[in-house]
Coordinates of C-alpha atoms and ligand atoms in Angstrom, one line a residue:
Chain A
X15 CA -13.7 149.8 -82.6
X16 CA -13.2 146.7 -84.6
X17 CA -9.5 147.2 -84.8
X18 CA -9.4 147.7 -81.2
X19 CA -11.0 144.2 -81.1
X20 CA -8.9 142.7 -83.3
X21 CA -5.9 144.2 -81.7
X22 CA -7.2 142.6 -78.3
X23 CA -7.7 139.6 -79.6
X24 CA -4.1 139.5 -81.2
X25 CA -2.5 140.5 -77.7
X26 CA -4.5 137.5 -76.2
X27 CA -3.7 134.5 -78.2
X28 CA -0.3 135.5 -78.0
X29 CA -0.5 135.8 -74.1
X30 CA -2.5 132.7 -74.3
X31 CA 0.1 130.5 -76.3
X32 CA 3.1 131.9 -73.7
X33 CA 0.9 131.4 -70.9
X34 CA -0.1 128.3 -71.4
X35 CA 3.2 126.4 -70.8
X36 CA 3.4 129.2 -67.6
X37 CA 0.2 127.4 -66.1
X38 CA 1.4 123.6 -67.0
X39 CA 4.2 124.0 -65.0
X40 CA 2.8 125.3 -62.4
X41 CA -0.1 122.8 -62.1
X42 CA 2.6 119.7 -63.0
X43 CA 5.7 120.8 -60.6
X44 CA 4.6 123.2 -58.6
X45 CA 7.3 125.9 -59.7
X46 CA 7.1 129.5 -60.8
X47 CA 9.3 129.4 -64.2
X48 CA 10.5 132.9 -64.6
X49 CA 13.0 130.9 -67.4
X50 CA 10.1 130.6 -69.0
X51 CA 10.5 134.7 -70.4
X52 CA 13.9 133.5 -71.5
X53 CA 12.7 130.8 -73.8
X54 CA 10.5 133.6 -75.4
X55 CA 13.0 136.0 -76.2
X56 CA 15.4 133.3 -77.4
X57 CA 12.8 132.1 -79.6
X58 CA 12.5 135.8 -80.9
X59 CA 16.2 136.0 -81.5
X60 CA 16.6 132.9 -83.0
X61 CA 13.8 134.3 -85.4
X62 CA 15.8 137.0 -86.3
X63 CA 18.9 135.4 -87.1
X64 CA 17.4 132.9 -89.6
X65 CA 15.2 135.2 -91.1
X66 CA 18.2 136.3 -92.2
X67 CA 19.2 133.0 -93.0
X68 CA 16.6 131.8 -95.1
X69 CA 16.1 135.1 -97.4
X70 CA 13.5 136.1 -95.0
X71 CA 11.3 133.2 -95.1
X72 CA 9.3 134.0 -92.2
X73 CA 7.6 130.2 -92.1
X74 CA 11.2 128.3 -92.3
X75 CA 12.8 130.9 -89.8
X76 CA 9.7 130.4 -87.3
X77 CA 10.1 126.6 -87.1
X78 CA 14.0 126.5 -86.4
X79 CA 13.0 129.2 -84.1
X80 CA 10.5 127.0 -82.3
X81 CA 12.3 123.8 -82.4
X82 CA 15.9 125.6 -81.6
X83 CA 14.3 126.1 -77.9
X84 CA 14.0 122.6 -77.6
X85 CA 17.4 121.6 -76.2
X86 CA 17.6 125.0 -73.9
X87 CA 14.4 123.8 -72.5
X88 CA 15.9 120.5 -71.8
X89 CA 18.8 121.7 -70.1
X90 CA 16.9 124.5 -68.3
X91 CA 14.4 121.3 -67.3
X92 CA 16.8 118.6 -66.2
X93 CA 19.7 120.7 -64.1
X94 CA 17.5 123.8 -62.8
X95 CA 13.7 122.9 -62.4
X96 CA 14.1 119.4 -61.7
X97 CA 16.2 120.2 -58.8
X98 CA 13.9 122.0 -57.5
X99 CA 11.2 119.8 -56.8
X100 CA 9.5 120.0 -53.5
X101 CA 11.6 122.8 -52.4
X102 CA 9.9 125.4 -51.5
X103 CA 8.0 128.0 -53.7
X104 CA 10.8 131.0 -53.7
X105 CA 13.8 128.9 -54.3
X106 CA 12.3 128.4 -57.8
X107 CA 11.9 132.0 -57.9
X108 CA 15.0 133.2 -57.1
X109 CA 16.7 129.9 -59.5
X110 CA 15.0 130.3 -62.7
X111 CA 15.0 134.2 -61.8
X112 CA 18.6 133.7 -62.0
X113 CA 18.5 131.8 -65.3
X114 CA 16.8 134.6 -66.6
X115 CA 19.3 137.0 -65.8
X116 CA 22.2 134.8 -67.3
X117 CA 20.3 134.3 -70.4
X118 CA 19.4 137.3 -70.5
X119 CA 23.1 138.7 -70.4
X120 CA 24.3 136.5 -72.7
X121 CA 21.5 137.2 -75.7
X122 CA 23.0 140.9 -75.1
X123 CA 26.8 139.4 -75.7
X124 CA 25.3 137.5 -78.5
X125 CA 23.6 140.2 -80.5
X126 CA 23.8 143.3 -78.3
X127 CA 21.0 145.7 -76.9
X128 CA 19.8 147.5 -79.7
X129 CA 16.4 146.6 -80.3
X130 CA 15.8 145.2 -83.8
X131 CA 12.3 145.9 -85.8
X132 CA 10.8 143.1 -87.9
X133 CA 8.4 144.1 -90.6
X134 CA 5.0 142.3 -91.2
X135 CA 5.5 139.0 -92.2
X136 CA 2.6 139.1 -94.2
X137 CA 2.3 142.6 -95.2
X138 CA -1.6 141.8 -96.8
X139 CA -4.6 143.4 -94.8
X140 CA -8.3 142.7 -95.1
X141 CA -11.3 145.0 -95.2
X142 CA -13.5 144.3 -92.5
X143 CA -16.5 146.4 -92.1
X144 CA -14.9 148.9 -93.9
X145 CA -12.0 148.6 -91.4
X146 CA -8.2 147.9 -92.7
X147 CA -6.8 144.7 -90.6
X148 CA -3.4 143.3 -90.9
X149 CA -3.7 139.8 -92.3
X150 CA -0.8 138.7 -89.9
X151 CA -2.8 139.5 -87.1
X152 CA -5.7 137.5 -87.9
X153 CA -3.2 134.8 -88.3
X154 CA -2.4 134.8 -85.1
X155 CA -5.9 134.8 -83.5
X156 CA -6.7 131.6 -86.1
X157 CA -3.0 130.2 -84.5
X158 CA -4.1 130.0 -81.1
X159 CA -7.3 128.6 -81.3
X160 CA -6.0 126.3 -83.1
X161 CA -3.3 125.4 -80.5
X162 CA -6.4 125.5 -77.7
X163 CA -8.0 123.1 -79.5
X164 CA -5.1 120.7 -80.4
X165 CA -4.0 121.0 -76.7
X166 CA -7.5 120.0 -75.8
X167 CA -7.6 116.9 -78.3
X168 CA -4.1 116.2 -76.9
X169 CA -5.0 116.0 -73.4
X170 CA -8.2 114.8 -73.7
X171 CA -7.5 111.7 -76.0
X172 CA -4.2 110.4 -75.7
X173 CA -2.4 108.6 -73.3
X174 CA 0.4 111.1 -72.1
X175 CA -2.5 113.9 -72.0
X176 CA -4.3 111.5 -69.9
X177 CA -1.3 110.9 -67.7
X178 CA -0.5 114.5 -67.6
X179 CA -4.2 115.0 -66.6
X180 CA -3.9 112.7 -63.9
X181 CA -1.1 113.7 -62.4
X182 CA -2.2 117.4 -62.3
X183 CA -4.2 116.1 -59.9
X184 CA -2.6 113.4 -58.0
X185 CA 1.1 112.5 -58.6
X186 CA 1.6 110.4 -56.2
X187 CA -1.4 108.3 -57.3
X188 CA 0.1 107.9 -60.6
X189 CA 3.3 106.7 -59.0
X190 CA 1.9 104.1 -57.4
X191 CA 0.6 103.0 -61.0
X192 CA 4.0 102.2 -62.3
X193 CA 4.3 105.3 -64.1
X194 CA 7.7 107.5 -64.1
X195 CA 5.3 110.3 -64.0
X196 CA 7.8 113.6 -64.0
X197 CA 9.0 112.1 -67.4
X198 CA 5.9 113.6 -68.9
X199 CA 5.6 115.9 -66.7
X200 CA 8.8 117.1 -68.9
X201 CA 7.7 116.7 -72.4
X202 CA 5.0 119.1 -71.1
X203 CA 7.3 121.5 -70.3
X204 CA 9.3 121.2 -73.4
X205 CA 5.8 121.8 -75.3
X206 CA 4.7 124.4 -72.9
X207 CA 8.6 125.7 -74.1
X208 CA 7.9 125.1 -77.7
X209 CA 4.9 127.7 -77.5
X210 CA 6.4 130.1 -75.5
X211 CA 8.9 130.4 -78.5
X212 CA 6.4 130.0 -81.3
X213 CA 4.3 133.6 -78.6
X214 CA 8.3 135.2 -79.0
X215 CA 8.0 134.6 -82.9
X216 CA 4.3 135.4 -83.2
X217 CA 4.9 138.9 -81.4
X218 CA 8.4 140.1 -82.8
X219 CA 6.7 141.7 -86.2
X220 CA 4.2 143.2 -83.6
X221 CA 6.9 145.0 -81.3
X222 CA 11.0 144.8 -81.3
X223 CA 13.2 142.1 -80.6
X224 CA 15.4 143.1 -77.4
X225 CA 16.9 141.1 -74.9
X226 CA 14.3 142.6 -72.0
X227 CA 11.4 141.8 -73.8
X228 CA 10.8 138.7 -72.3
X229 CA 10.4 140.7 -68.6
X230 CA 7.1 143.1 -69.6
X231 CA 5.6 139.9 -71.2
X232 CA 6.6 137.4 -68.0
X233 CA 4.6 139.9 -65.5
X234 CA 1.0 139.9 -68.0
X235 CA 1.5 136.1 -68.5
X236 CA 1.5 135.9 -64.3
X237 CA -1.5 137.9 -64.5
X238 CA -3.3 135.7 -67.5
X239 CA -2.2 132.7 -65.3
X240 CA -3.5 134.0 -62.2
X241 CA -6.9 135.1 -63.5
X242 CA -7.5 131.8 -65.4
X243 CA -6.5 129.5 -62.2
X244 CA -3.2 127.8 -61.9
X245 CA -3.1 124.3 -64.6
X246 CA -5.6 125.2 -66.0
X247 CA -5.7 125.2 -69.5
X248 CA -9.3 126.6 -70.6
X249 CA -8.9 128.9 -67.6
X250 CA -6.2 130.1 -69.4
X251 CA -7.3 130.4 -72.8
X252 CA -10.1 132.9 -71.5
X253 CA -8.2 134.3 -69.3
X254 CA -5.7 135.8 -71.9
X255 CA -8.0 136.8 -74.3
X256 CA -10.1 138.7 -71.5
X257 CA -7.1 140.5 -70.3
X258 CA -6.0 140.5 -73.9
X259 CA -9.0 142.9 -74.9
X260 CA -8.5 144.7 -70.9
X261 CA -5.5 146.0 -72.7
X262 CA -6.7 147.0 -76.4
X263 CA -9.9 148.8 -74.5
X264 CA -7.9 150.9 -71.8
X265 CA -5.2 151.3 -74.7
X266 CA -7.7 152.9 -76.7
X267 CA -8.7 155.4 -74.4
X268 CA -5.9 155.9 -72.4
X269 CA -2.1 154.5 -73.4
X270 CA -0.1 154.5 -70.2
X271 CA -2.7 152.4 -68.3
X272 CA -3.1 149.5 -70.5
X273 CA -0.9 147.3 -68.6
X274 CA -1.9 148.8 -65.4
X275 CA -5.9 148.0 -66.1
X276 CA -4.4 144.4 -66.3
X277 CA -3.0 144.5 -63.2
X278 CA -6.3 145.9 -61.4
X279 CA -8.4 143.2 -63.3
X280 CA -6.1 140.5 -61.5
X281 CA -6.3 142.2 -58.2
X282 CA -10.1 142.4 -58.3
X283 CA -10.2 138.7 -59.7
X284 CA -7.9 137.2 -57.2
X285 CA -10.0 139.7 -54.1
X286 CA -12.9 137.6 -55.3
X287 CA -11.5 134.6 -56.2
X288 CA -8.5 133.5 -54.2
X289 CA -6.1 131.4 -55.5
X290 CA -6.4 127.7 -54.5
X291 CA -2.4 126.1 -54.5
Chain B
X27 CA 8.4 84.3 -47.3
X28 CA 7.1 87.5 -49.8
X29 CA 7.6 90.7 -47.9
X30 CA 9.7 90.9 -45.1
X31 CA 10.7 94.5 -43.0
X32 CA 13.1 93.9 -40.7
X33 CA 13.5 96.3 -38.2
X34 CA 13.2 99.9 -39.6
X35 CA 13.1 103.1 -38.8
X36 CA 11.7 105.7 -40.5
X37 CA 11.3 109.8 -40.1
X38 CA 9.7 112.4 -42.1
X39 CA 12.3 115.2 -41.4
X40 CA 13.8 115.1 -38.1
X41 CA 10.7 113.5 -36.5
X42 CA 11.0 109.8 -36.0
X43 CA 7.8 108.2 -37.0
X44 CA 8.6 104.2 -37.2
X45 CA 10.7 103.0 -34.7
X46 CA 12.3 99.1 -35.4
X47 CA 9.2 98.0 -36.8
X48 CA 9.7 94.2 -38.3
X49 CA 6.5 92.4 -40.0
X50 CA 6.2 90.1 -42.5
X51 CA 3.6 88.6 -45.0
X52 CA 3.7 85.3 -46.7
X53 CA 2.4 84.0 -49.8
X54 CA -1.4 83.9 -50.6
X55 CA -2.0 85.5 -46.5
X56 CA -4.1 88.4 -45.3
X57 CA -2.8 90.4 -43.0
X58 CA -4.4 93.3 -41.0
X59 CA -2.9 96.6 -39.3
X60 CA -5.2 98.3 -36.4
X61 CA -3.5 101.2 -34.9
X62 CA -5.0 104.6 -33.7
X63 CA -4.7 107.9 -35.5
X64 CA -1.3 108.8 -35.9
X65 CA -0.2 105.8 -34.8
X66 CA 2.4 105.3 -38.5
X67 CA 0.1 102.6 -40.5
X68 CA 0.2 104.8 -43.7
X69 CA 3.7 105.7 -43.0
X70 CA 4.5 101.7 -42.8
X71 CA 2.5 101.2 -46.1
X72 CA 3.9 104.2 -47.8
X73 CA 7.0 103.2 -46.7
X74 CA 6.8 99.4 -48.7
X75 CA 5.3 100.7 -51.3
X76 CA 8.9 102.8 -51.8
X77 CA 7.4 106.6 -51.2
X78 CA 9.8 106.7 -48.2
X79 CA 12.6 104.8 -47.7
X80 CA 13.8 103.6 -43.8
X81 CA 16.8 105.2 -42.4
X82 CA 17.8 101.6 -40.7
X83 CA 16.8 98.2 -41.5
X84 CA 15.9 96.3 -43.9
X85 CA 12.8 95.7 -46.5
X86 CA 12.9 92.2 -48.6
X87 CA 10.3 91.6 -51.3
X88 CA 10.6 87.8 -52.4
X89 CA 14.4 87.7 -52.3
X90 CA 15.5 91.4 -53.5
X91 CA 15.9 93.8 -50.8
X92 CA 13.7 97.3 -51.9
X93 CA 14.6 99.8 -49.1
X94 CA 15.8 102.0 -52.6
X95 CA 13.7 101.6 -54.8
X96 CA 10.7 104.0 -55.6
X97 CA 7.3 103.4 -55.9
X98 CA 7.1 103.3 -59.8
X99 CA 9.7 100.0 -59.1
X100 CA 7.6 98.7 -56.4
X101 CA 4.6 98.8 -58.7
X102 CA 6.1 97.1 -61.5
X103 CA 7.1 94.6 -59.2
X104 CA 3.8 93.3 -57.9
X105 CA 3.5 95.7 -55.1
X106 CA 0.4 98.0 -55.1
X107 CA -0.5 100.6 -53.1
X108 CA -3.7 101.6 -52.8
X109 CA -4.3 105.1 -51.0
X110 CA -6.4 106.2 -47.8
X111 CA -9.1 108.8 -48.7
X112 CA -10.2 106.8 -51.9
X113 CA -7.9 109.1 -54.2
X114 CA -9.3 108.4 -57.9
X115 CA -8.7 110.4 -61.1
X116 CA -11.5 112.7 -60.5
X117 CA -11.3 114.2 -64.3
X118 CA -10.9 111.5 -65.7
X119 CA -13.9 109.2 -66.2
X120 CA -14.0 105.6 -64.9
X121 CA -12.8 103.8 -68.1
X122 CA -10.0 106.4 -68.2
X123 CA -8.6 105.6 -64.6
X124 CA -8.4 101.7 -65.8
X125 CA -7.3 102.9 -68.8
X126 CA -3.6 104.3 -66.7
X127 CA -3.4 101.0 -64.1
X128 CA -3.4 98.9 -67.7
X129 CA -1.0 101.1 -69.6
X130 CA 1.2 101.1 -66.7
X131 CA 1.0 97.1 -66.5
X132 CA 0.9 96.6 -70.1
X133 CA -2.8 95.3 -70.3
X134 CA -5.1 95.6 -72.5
X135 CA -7.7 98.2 -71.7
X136 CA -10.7 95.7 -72.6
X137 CA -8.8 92.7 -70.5
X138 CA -8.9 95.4 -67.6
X139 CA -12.0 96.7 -67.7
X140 CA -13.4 93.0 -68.1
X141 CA -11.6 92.2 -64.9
X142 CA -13.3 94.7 -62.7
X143 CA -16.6 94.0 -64.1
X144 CA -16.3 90.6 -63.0
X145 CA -15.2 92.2 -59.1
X146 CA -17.9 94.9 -59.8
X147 CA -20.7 94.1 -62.8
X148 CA -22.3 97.4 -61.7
X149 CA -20.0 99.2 -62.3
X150 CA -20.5 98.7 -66.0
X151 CA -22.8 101.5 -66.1
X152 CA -20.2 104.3 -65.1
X153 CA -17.5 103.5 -67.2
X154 CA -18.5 106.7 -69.2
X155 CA -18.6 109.2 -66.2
X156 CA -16.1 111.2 -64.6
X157 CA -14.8 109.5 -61.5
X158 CA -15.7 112.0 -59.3
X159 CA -19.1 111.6 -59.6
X160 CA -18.5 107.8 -57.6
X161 CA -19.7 107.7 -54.1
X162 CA -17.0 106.5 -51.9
X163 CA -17.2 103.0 -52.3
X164 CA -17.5 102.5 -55.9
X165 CA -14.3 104.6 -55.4
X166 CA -12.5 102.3 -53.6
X167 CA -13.6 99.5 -55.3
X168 CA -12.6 100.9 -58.4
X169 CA -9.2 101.4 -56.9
X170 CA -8.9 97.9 -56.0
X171 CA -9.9 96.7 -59.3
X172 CA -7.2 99.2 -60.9
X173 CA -4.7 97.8 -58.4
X174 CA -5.4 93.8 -59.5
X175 CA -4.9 95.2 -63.1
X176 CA -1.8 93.2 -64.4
X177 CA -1.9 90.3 -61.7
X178 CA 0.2 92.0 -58.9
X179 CA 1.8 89.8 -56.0
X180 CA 1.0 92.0 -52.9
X181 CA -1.9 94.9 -52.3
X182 CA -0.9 97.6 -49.8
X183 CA -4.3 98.8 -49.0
X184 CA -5.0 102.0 -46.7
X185 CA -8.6 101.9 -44.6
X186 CA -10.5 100.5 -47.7
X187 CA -14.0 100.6 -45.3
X188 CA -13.7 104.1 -43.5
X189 CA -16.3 106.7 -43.9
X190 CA -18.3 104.0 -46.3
X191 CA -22.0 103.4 -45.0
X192 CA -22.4 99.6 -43.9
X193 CA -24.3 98.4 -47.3
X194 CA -21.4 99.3 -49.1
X195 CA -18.6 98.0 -47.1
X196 CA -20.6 94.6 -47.8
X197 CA -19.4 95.5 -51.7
X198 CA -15.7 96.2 -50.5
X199 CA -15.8 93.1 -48.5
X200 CA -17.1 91.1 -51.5
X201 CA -14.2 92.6 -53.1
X202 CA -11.8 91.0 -50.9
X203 CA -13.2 87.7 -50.0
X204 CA -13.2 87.6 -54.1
X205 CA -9.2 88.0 -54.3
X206 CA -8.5 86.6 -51.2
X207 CA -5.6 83.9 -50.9
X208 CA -4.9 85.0 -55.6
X209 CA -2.9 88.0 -54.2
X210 CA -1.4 88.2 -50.7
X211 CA -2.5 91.7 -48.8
X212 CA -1.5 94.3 -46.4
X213 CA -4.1 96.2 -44.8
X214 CA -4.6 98.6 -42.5
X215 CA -8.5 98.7 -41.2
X216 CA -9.9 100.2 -37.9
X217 CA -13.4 97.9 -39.0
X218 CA -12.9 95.0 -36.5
X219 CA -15.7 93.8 -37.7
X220 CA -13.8 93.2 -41.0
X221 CA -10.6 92.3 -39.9
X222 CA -13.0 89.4 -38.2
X223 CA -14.2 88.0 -41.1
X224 CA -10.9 88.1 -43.4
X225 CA -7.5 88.5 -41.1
X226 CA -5.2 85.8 -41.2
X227 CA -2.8 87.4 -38.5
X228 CA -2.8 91.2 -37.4
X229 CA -0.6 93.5 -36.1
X230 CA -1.5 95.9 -33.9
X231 CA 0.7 99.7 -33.8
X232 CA 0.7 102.7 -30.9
X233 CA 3.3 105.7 -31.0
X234 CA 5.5 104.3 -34.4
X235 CA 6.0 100.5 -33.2
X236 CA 4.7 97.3 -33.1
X237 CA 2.9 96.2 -30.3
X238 CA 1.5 93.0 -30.6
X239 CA 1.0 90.5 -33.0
X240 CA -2.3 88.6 -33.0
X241 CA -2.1 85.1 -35.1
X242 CA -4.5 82.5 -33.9
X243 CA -8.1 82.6 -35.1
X244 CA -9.3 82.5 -31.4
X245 CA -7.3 85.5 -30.9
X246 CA -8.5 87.7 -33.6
X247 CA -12.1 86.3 -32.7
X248 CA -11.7 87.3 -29.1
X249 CA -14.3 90.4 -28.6
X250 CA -11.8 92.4 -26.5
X251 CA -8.7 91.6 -27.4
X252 CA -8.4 93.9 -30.3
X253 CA -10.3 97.1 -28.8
X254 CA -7.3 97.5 -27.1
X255 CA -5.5 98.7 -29.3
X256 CA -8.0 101.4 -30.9
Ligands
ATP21 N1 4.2 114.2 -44.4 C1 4.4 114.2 -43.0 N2 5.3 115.0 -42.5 C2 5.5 115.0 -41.1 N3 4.8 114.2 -40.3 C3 3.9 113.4 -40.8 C4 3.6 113.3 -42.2 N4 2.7 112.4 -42.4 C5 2.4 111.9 -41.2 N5 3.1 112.5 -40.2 C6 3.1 112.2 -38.8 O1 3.5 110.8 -38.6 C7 2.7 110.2 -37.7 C8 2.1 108.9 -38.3 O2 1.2 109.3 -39.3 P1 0.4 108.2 -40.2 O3 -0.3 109.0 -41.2 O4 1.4 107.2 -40.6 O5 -0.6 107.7 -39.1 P2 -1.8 106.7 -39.3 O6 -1.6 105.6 -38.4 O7 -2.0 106.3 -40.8 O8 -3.1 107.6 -38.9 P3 -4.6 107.6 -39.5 O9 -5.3 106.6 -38.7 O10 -5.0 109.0 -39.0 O11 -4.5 107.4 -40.9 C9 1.7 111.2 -37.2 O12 2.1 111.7 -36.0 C10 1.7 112.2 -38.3 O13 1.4 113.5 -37.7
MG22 MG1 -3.4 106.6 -42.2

């Protein structure tokens, strides 16, 4: 049982830290980023390739894999999403659908389809309760509550969080401020990038880098983003971790249907609790 | 002369809702806007304050013509717009809200929150809560106080009394009288009672123009003249 708990919590803060920049964008610009998957497995890749690099120095390899997203996130920002503002909901789709695709083609021109396994980075377990758990994956639960809570400071005490904050709600208001609001709006999305590359690193050891793992993760993040309300960001956090454990649970007892049961929860949570946009 | 519009048109899509509308406002002046519902009063302001820009015609702010520019220009020129429904930073608390308007005009926060005591001096005791637990006119009188933050040259404002009960639109008024002839204003009000006490000139708007403009004091006095155009 506690593994299936730990395992639970592991898939959610990993859902949680590539949700989160999911939701921000959503809440900021209005637009569904289905990019967003491509940042994740590029971030993944990039992982790989300077693992290799850096003699397998998981630490060094994860940074350069966060911060190589940076510039793709620009670009995907400034000549796909910012075009798309005020258009209407499924020409954002069907765009960053589309930059999915590309990407996606060219990761597999790049360094081909064959799905490459990643051992622990950590490769130390602790006893807990008598039960063996992979130090890595209690890495990764500490990881994302520590980004919820830096995300929280962030937004709560400075002034871009506040901005961002304000302009969640009322754009137009902060406009007529003086303030070039989408500009932060896009440092959001860089971050909300960022983390979406540091989920690709985080989960790689866990599963297999290939070129269509970012797909199976986009659908559950939709689903974490849904249940936790669009924008918000400690909706979010409990979101992922619920639907995080929805998966361990119904994995436990029944393989096939863990991703299914997180499907069902969202249906049942949006039946009760529709989506406000 | 500070803001001239000279004759413009503006549509939101294909549906023209400003046709060759011209006003002006000059230095230091009060002017009002009474119109009916859907008559284009938010759509003139909106359209100074450089969220839409008019199709024809032209809009002068002291000498610069502004039809282009947006309304992050507009603000940092002097012109603020300040929104119908009382639109605060709900999750943000009071201190917070002041805390943008002075960012964004390069104040200091305490030299901006000072300010809008001295509007306001109650308000002191909410500048630890959430905006959105304001009633509606410390709302709006917090957004006029954020929109004087920075010593702007023109206030767009948008219904500053409606939906407040009458004690309180004494507060707003206060507000007013209180900046009266330091910043020049623009606004649109369907309180006669106000635009009484404080209008230097009004205009009056139907169907996306200009019908009248009322400038002597006997005029805007009358007790008829301006029902008209309600
Ligand atoms: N975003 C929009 N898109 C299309 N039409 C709009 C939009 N906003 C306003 N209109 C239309 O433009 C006309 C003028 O609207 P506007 O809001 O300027 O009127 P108003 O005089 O401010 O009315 P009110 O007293 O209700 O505030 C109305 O017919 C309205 O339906
Ligand atoms: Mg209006």
């Amino acid at each position: 049982m506690i593994d299936t708990i730990a395992y639970g919590l592991t898939i959610g803060g990993i859902l949680y830290i590539i949700s989160i920049g999911l939701s921000l964008t959503f809440g900021t610009m209005r637009i569904v980023n289905f990019a967003h998957a491509l940042v994740y497995t590029v971030g993944a890749y990039v992982l790989v390739a300077s693992l290799s690099l850096f003699n397998g120095h998981f630490i060094a390899a994860s940074v350069v894999a966060v911060l190589a997203v940076i510039p793709l996130a620009y670009l995907i920002e400034r000549y796909v999403i910012r075009r798309l503002y005020g258009e209407s909901i499924d020409y954002a789709i069907i765009a960053t659908y589309a930059v999915l695709l590309i990407g996606v083609d060219a990761i597999k021109w790049i360094w081909g389809a064959i799905p490459i396994p990643l051992s622990d980075p950590v490769g130390k377990a602790w006893n807990i309760l008598g039960v063996e758990l992979p130090l890595y994956r209690i890495i990764i639960i500490a990881l994302s509550i520590c980004v919820f809570f830096i995300l929280e400071l962030f937004f709560k005490y400075t002034i871009v969080g506040k901005i961002v904050v304000a302009g969640l709600e009322d754009k137009e208001a902060v406009r007529s401020l003086g303030i070039k609001v989408d500009r932060y709006f896009s440092l959001v999305f860089v971050i909300g990038s960022c983390l979406a590359a540091l989920g690709g690193v985080l989960y790689a050891p866990i599963t297999t880098v290939h070129p269509y793992m970012g797909f199976q993760v986009l659908l559950l993040c939709f689903a974490v983003v849904l249940v936790g309300g669009l924008g918000s960001m400690r909706g979010t956090f409990l979101s992922a971790f619920a639907l995080g454990m929805v998966m361990a649970v119904t994995g436990r007892f029944w393989g096939p249907a863990a991703e299914t049961m997180v499907f069902v929860v969202m249906a049942i949570v949006l039946i009760f609790k529709p989506i406000e946009v | 002369m500070l803001l001239s519009v000279e004759r413009i048109n503006v549509s939101y899509g294909r549906a023209r809702v400003l046709s060759d509308v011209s006003i002006h406002v000059n230095e230091g002046e009060m002017v009002f806007i009474v119109g009916r519902n859907g008559a284009g009063k938010t759509t003139l302001l909106k359209t100074i304050a450089g969220f839409l820009s008019p199709e024809e015609g032209t809009i002068r702010f002291g000498s610069d013509k502004v039809n282009a520019l947006g309304p992050e220009e507009m603000a940092l020129k002097g012109v603020r717009y300040v929104f119908q429904d009382k639109r605060v930073f709900t999750k943000l608390t009071v201190r917070e809200n002041i805390q943008l308007a002075a960012y964004a005009a390069g104040v200091s926060l305490s030299e901006a929150v000072d300010k809008i005591v001295q509007l306001y001096p109650p308000i002191t005791r909410f500048l630890e809560s959430k905006a959105g637990t304001l009633s509606g006119g410390q709302r709006q009188i917090l957004l006029l106080g954020r929109a004087l933050i920075g010593d702007p040259c023109l206030l767009l404002i948008d219904e500053p009394t409606e939906g407040l009960a009458a004690g309180i639109i004494e507060e707003v008024f206060k507000v007013l009288e209180m900046t009266r002839r330091k910043v020049s204003m623009l606004i649109v009000e369907q309180n006669l009672a106000v635009v009484r006490r404080l209008a230097d000139r009004v205009y009056a708007m139907k169907e996306g123009h200009i019908v009248a403009e009322v400038n002597t004091p006997e005029d805007i006095q009358n007790q008829t003249l301006l029902e008209e155009f309600l």
